mmCIF file of C-alpha atoms in Angstrom:
data_model
loop_
_atom_site.group_PDB
_atom_site.id
_atom_site.type_symbol
_atom_site.label_atom_id
_atom_site.label_comp_id
_atom_site.label_asym_id
_atom_site.label_seq_id
_atom_site.Cartn_x
_atom_site.Cartn_y
_atom_site.Cartn_z
ATOM 1 C CA UNK A 767 -14.529 132.382 21.991
ATOM 2 C CA UNK A 768 -10.906 131.281 21.768
ATOM 3 C CA UNK A 769 -10.239 127.562 21.481
ATOM 4 C CA UNK A 770 -8.444 126.470 24.682
ATOM 5 C CA UNK A 771 -8.205 122.781 23.767
ATOM 6 C CA UNK A 772 -4.731 121.457 24.651
ATOM 7 C CA UNK A 773 -2.885 118.160 24.635
ATOM 8 C CA UNK A 774 -3.355 118.044 28.394
ATOM 9 C CA UNK A 775 -7.098 118.496 28.047
ATOM 10 C CA UNK A 776 -7.194 115.797 25.402
ATOM 11 C CA UNK A 777 -5.256 113.456 27.674
ATOM 12 C CA UNK A 778 -7.715 114.078 30.521
ATOM 13 C CA UNK A 779 -10.589 113.407 28.152
ATOM 14 C CA UNK A 780 -8.986 110.089 27.167
ATOM 15 C CA UNK A 781 -8.608 109.113 30.814
ATOM 16 C CA UNK A 782 -12.251 109.944 31.513
ATOM 17 C CA UNK A 783 -13.248 107.636 28.652
ATOM 18 C CA UNK A 784 -10.736 104.908 29.413
ATOM 19 C CA UNK A 785 -13.477 102.571 30.632
ATOM 20 C CA UNK A 786 -15.141 102.227 27.252
ATOM 21 C CA UNK A 787 -11.759 102.069 25.482
ATOM 22 C CA UNK A 788 -11.003 99.039 27.676
ATOM 23 C CA UNK A 789 -14.482 97.636 26.993
ATOM 24 C CA UNK A 790 -13.884 97.871 23.241
ATOM 25 C CA UNK A 791 -10.561 96.072 23.701
ATOM 26 C CA UNK A 792 -12.252 93.260 25.628
ATOM 27 C CA UNK A 793 -15.086 93.018 23.106
ATOM 28 C CA UNK A 794 -12.648 92.978 20.181
ATOM 29 C CA UNK A 795 -10.495 90.276 21.752
ATOM 30 C CA UNK A 796 -13.494 88.131 22.698
ATOM 31 C CA UNK A 797 -15.039 88.503 19.235
ATOM 32 C CA UNK A 798 -11.861 87.408 17.453
ATOM 33 C CA UNK A 799 -11.358 84.516 19.893
ATOM 34 C CA UNK A 800 -14.920 83.234 19.356
ATOM 35 C CA UNK A 801 -14.708 83.699 15.584
ATOM 36 C CA UNK A 802 -11.428 81.766 15.376
ATOM 37 C CA UNK A 803 -12.822 78.826 17.353
ATOM 38 C CA UNK A 804 -16.135 78.900 15.503
ATOM 39 C CA UNK A 805 -14.445 78.205 12.166
ATOM 40 C CA UNK A 806 -12.491 75.286 13.621
ATOM 41 C CA UNK A 807 -12.785 72.008 11.720
ATOM 42 C CA UNK A 808 -13.249 68.570 13.244
ATOM 43 C CA UNK A 809 -11.933 65.429 11.576
ATOM 44 C CA UNK A 810 -11.735 61.839 12.791
ATOM 45 C CA UNK A 811 -8.690 59.583 12.920
ATOM 46 C CA UNK A 812 -8.620 55.805 13.254
ATOM 47 C CA UNK A 813 -5.448 53.766 13.596
ATOM 48 C CA UNK A 814 -4.547 50.117 13.283
ATOM 49 C CA UNK A 815 -1.195 48.472 13.771
ATOM 50 C CA UNK A 816 0.379 45.446 12.159
ATOM 51 C CA UNK A 817 3.472 43.388 12.878
ATOM 52 C CA UNK A 818 5.810 42.567 9.995
ATOM 53 C CA UNK A 819 8.748 40.357 10.912
ATOM 54 C CA UNK A 820 10.248 37.003 10.030
ATOM 55 C CA UNK A 821 10.285 34.003 12.342
ATOM 56 C CA UNK A 822 13.556 34.159 14.259
ATOM 57 C CA UNK A 823 13.379 30.661 15.760
ATOM 58 C CA UNK A 824 16.139 29.246 13.542
ATOM 59 C CA UNK A 825 18.121 32.461 13.164
ATOM 60 C CA UNK A 826 21.759 32.293 14.270
ATOM 61 C CA UNK A 827 21.651 35.950 15.288
ATOM 62 C CA UNK A 828 18.039 36.962 16.112
ATOM 63 C CA UNK A 829 19.027 40.536 16.938
ATOM 64 C CA UNK A 830 20.554 41.058 13.511
ATOM 65 C CA UNK A 831 17.450 39.562 11.910
ATOM 66 C CA UNK A 832 15.183 41.929 13.823
ATOM 67 C CA UNK A 833 17.348 44.906 12.862
ATOM 68 C CA UNK A 834 17.310 43.880 9.209
ATOM 69 C CA UNK A 835 13.528 43.502 9.297
ATOM 70 C CA UNK A 836 13.145 46.955 10.861
ATOM 71 C CA UNK A 837 15.184 48.509 8.061
ATOM 72 C CA UNK A 838 12.738 47.085 5.545
ATOM 73 C CA UNK A 839 9.708 48.723 7.139
ATOM 74 C CA UNK A 840 10.234 51.953 5.185
ATOM 75 C CA UNK A 841 10.138 49.924 1.971
ATOM 76 C CA UNK A 842 6.926 48.274 3.095
ATOM 77 C CA UNK A 843 5.450 51.713 3.827
ATOM 78 C CA UNK A 844 6.175 52.725 0.229
ATOM 79 C CA UNK A 845 4.644 49.476 -0.987
ATOM 80 C CA UNK A 846 1.450 50.462 0.820
ATOM 81 C CA UNK A 847 1.005 53.234 -1.783
ATOM 82 C CA UNK A 848 1.066 50.759 -4.667
ATOM 83 C CA UNK A 849 -1.971 50.881 -6.952
ATOM 84 C CA UNK A 850 -2.713 47.210 -6.324
ATOM 85 C CA UNK A 851 -3.066 47.819 -2.575
ATOM 86 C CA UNK A 852 -5.070 51.024 -3.013
ATOM 87 C CA UNK A 853 -7.430 49.520 -5.606
ATOM 88 C CA UNK A 854 -8.045 46.484 -3.419
ATOM 89 C CA UNK A 855 -8.976 48.766 -0.520
ATOM 90 C CA UNK A 856 -11.250 50.844 -2.766
ATOM 91 C CA UNK A 857 -13.015 47.691 -3.964
ATOM 92 C CA UNK A 858 -13.441 46.501 -0.370
ATOM 93 C CA UNK A 859 -14.968 49.832 0.612
ATOM 94 C CA UNK A 860 -17.283 49.818 -2.405
ATOM 95 C CA UNK A 861 -18.558 46.388 -1.400
ATOM 96 C CA UNK A 862 -19.215 47.873 2.050
ATOM 97 C CA UNK A 863 -21.258 50.712 0.572
ATOM 98 C CA UNK A 864 -18.596 53.440 0.612
ATOM 99 C CA UNK A 865 -17.500 54.966 -2.682
ATOM 100 C CA UNK A 866 -14.143 56.727 -2.812
ATOM 101 C CA UNK A 867 -11.600 57.356 -5.553
ATOM 102 C CA UNK A 868 -8.115 55.834 -5.241
ATOM 103 C CA UNK A 869 -6.426 59.246 -5.066
ATOM 104 C CA UNK A 870 -8.755 60.370 -2.276
ATOM 105 C CA UNK A 871 -8.136 57.198 -0.283
ATOM 106 C CA UNK A 872 -4.377 57.560 -0.682
ATOM 107 C CA UNK A 873 -4.622 61.102 0.658
ATOM 108 C CA UNK A 874 -6.779 59.972 3.595
ATOM 109 C CA UNK A 875 -4.567 57.059 4.709
ATOM 110 C CA UNK A 876 -0.994 57.218 5.973
ATOM 111 C CA UNK A 877 1.161 54.127 6.596
ATOM 112 C CA UNK A 878 4.348 54.517 8.602
ATOM 113 C CA UNK A 879 6.787 52.357 10.607
ATOM 114 C CA UNK A 880 6.899 52.720 14.376
ATOM 115 C CA UNK A 881 10.433 53.578 15.453
ATOM 116 C CA UNK A 882 12.551 50.831 17.036
ATOM 117 C CA UNK A 883 9.865 48.174 16.490
ATOM 118 C CA UNK A 884 8.621 45.838 13.773
ATOM 119 C CA UNK A 885 5.249 47.550 13.822
ATOM 120 C CA UNK A 886 3.553 49.500 11.069
ATOM 121 C CA UNK A 887 0.824 52.009 11.828
ATOM 122 C CA UNK A 888 -2.046 52.608 9.436
ATOM 123 C CA UNK A 889 -3.822 55.900 10.137
ATOM 124 C CA UNK A 890 -6.944 57.059 8.319
ATOM 125 C CA UNK A 891 -8.532 60.508 8.467
ATOM 126 C CA UNK A 892 -12.117 61.253 7.448
ATOM 127 C CA UNK A 893 -14.976 63.651 8.128
ATOM 128 C CA UNK A 894 -16.905 61.035 10.117
ATOM 129 C CA UNK A 895 -15.866 58.429 12.662
ATOM 130 C CA UNK A 896 -17.527 55.654 10.647
ATOM 131 C CA UNK A 897 -15.602 56.471 7.473
ATOM 132 C CA UNK A 898 -12.270 56.712 9.285
ATOM 133 C CA UNK A 899 -12.783 53.247 10.791
ATOM 134 C CA UNK A 900 -13.882 51.792 7.449
ATOM 135 C CA UNK A 901 -10.905 53.332 5.642
ATOM 136 C CA UNK A 902 -8.273 52.072 8.071
ATOM 137 C CA UNK A 903 -9.650 48.535 8.232
ATOM 138 C CA UNK A 904 -10.092 48.221 4.464
ATOM 139 C CA UNK A 905 -6.577 49.523 3.849
ATOM 140 C CA UNK A 906 -4.970 47.290 6.457
ATOM 141 C CA UNK A 907 -6.754 44.220 5.107
ATOM 142 C CA UNK A 908 -5.820 45.093 1.522
ATOM 143 C CA UNK A 909 -2.178 45.578 2.495
ATOM 144 C CA UNK A 910 -2.101 42.256 4.326
ATOM 145 C CA UNK A 911 -3.531 40.438 1.302
ATOM 146 C CA UNK A 912 -1.821 42.196 -1.600
ATOM 147 C CA UNK A 913 1.600 43.324 -0.325
ATOM 148 C CA UNK A 914 3.149 39.835 0.204
ATOM 149 C CA UNK A 915 2.136 38.915 -3.366
ATOM 150 C CA UNK A 916 3.869 42.022 -4.704
ATOM 151 C CA UNK A 917 7.016 41.342 -2.662
ATOM 152 C CA UNK A 918 7.576 37.633 -2.143
ATOM 153 C CA UNK A 919 10.363 38.099 0.427
ATOM 154 C CA UNK A 920 8.064 40.110 2.668
ATOM 155 C CA UNK A 921 6.743 38.312 5.793
ATOM 156 C CA UNK A 922 2.984 37.959 6.151
ATOM 157 C CA UNK A 923 1.690 40.998 8.108
ATOM 158 C CA UNK A 924 -0.107 40.229 11.361
ATOM 159 C CA UNK A 925 -2.951 42.669 11.954
ATOM 160 C CA UNK A 926 -3.794 43.924 15.416
ATOM 161 C CA UNK A 927 -7.408 44.262 16.535
ATOM 162 C CA UNK A 928 -9.632 46.404 14.313
ATOM 163 C CA UNK A 929 -10.676 49.744 15.843
ATOM 164 C CA UNK A 930 -14.362 50.215 16.628
ATOM 165 C CA UNK A 931 -14.378 54.006 16.627
ATOM 166 C CA UNK A 932 -12.206 56.943 15.652
ATOM 167 C CA UNK A 933 -10.804 59.834 17.656
ATOM 168 C CA UNK A 934 -12.099 63.344 17.005
ATOM 169 C CA UNK A 935 -9.396 65.897 16.159
ATOM 170 C CA UNK A 936 -10.333 69.588 16.223
ATOM 171 C CA UNK A 937 -8.179 72.016 14.272
ATOM 172 C CA UNK A 938 -8.703 75.737 15.016
ATOM 173 C CA UNK A 939 -9.193 78.091 12.084
ATOM 174 C CA UNK A 940 -6.139 79.968 13.394
ATOM 175 C CA UNK A 941 -4.183 80.644 16.545
ATOM 176 C CA UNK A 942 -6.673 81.466 19.316
ATOM 177 C CA UNK A 943 -3.998 83.330 21.279
ATOM 178 C CA UNK A 944 -2.976 85.481 18.321
ATOM 179 C CA UNK A 945 -6.620 86.163 17.466
ATOM 180 C CA UNK A 946 -7.280 87.266 21.061
ATOM 181 C CA UNK A 947 -4.304 89.645 21.069
ATOM 182 C CA UNK A 948 -5.105 91.040 17.622
ATOM 183 C CA UNK A 949 -8.784 91.569 18.483
ATOM 184 C CA UNK A 950 -7.945 93.284 21.771
ATOM 185 C CA UNK A 951 -5.378 95.551 20.082
ATOM 186 C CA UNK A 952 -7.853 96.466 17.335
ATOM 187 C CA UNK A 953 -10.573 97.197 19.883
ATOM 188 C CA UNK A 954 -8.266 99.405 21.953
ATOM 189 C CA UNK A 955 -7.113 101.285 18.855
ATOM 190 C CA UNK A 956 -10.694 101.922 17.747
ATOM 191 C CA UNK A 957 -11.539 103.083 21.261
ATOM 192 C CA UNK A 958 -8.600 105.493 21.347
ATOM 193 C CA UNK A 959 -9.443 106.938 17.921
ATOM 194 C CA UNK A 960 -13.098 107.409 18.874
ATOM 195 C CA UNK A 961 -12.153 109.046 22.171
ATOM 196 C CA UNK A 962 -9.749 111.352 20.334
ATOM 197 C CA UNK A 963 -12.327 112.573 17.844
ATOM 198 C CA UNK A 964 -15.147 112.869 20.379
ATOM 199 C CA UNK A 965 -12.814 114.985 22.520
ATOM 200 C CA UNK A 966 -12.091 117.302 19.608
ATOM 201 C CA UNK A 967 -15.782 117.459 18.721
ATOM 202 C CA UNK A 968 -16.840 118.335 22.273
ATOM 203 C CA UNK A 969 -14.175 121.032 22.478
ATOM 204 C CA UNK A 970 -15.214 122.573 19.171
ATOM 205 C CA UNK A 971 -18.846 122.520 20.237
ATOM 206 C CA UNK A 972 -18.041 124.141 23.587
ATOM 207 C CA UNK A 973 -15.967 126.925 22.045
ATOM 208 C CA UNK A 974 -18.212 127.600 19.069
#
């Protein structure tokens, strides 16, 4: 029997099977979306601020003094990376039952000036809320104690209240939106290919 399978017949076959092509697209998109969010990582961040500025009571031009102090904050932020500060924080943590190497603590803590203020922000990141809080408080205390000794012209930092808990930060394993689109596209493509070959197979079987 002559094979009468045409492009038109194939197209009709695809339309008849469009429902499961769409289902495969939905399943593929949902699977990639779930997988992307399942491999997301959660870390914890704790922050503490400190004020670093000179007493402007006797200053002839307080505004100029404040501006000059603000310019020095970047230098103080660099001073926060000094080995003396880091080692003091490591020792404080060790006494509190937490062992961490200086390099690891330096990577976990970031000290930066807050724009247009005389405030410095100490931010610590860790895999638990408890560690993040311990890191930020130990580092801030070490900086307050050690930094003025390293730089005599530096005003004594005034620490703000110590944080009691950290904030959870969830980072997806990838872009959920991109994963959804990619999964859906892959599912639709697989569905189309399967429909194409099943159509050919059915036609061959019917005309055999």
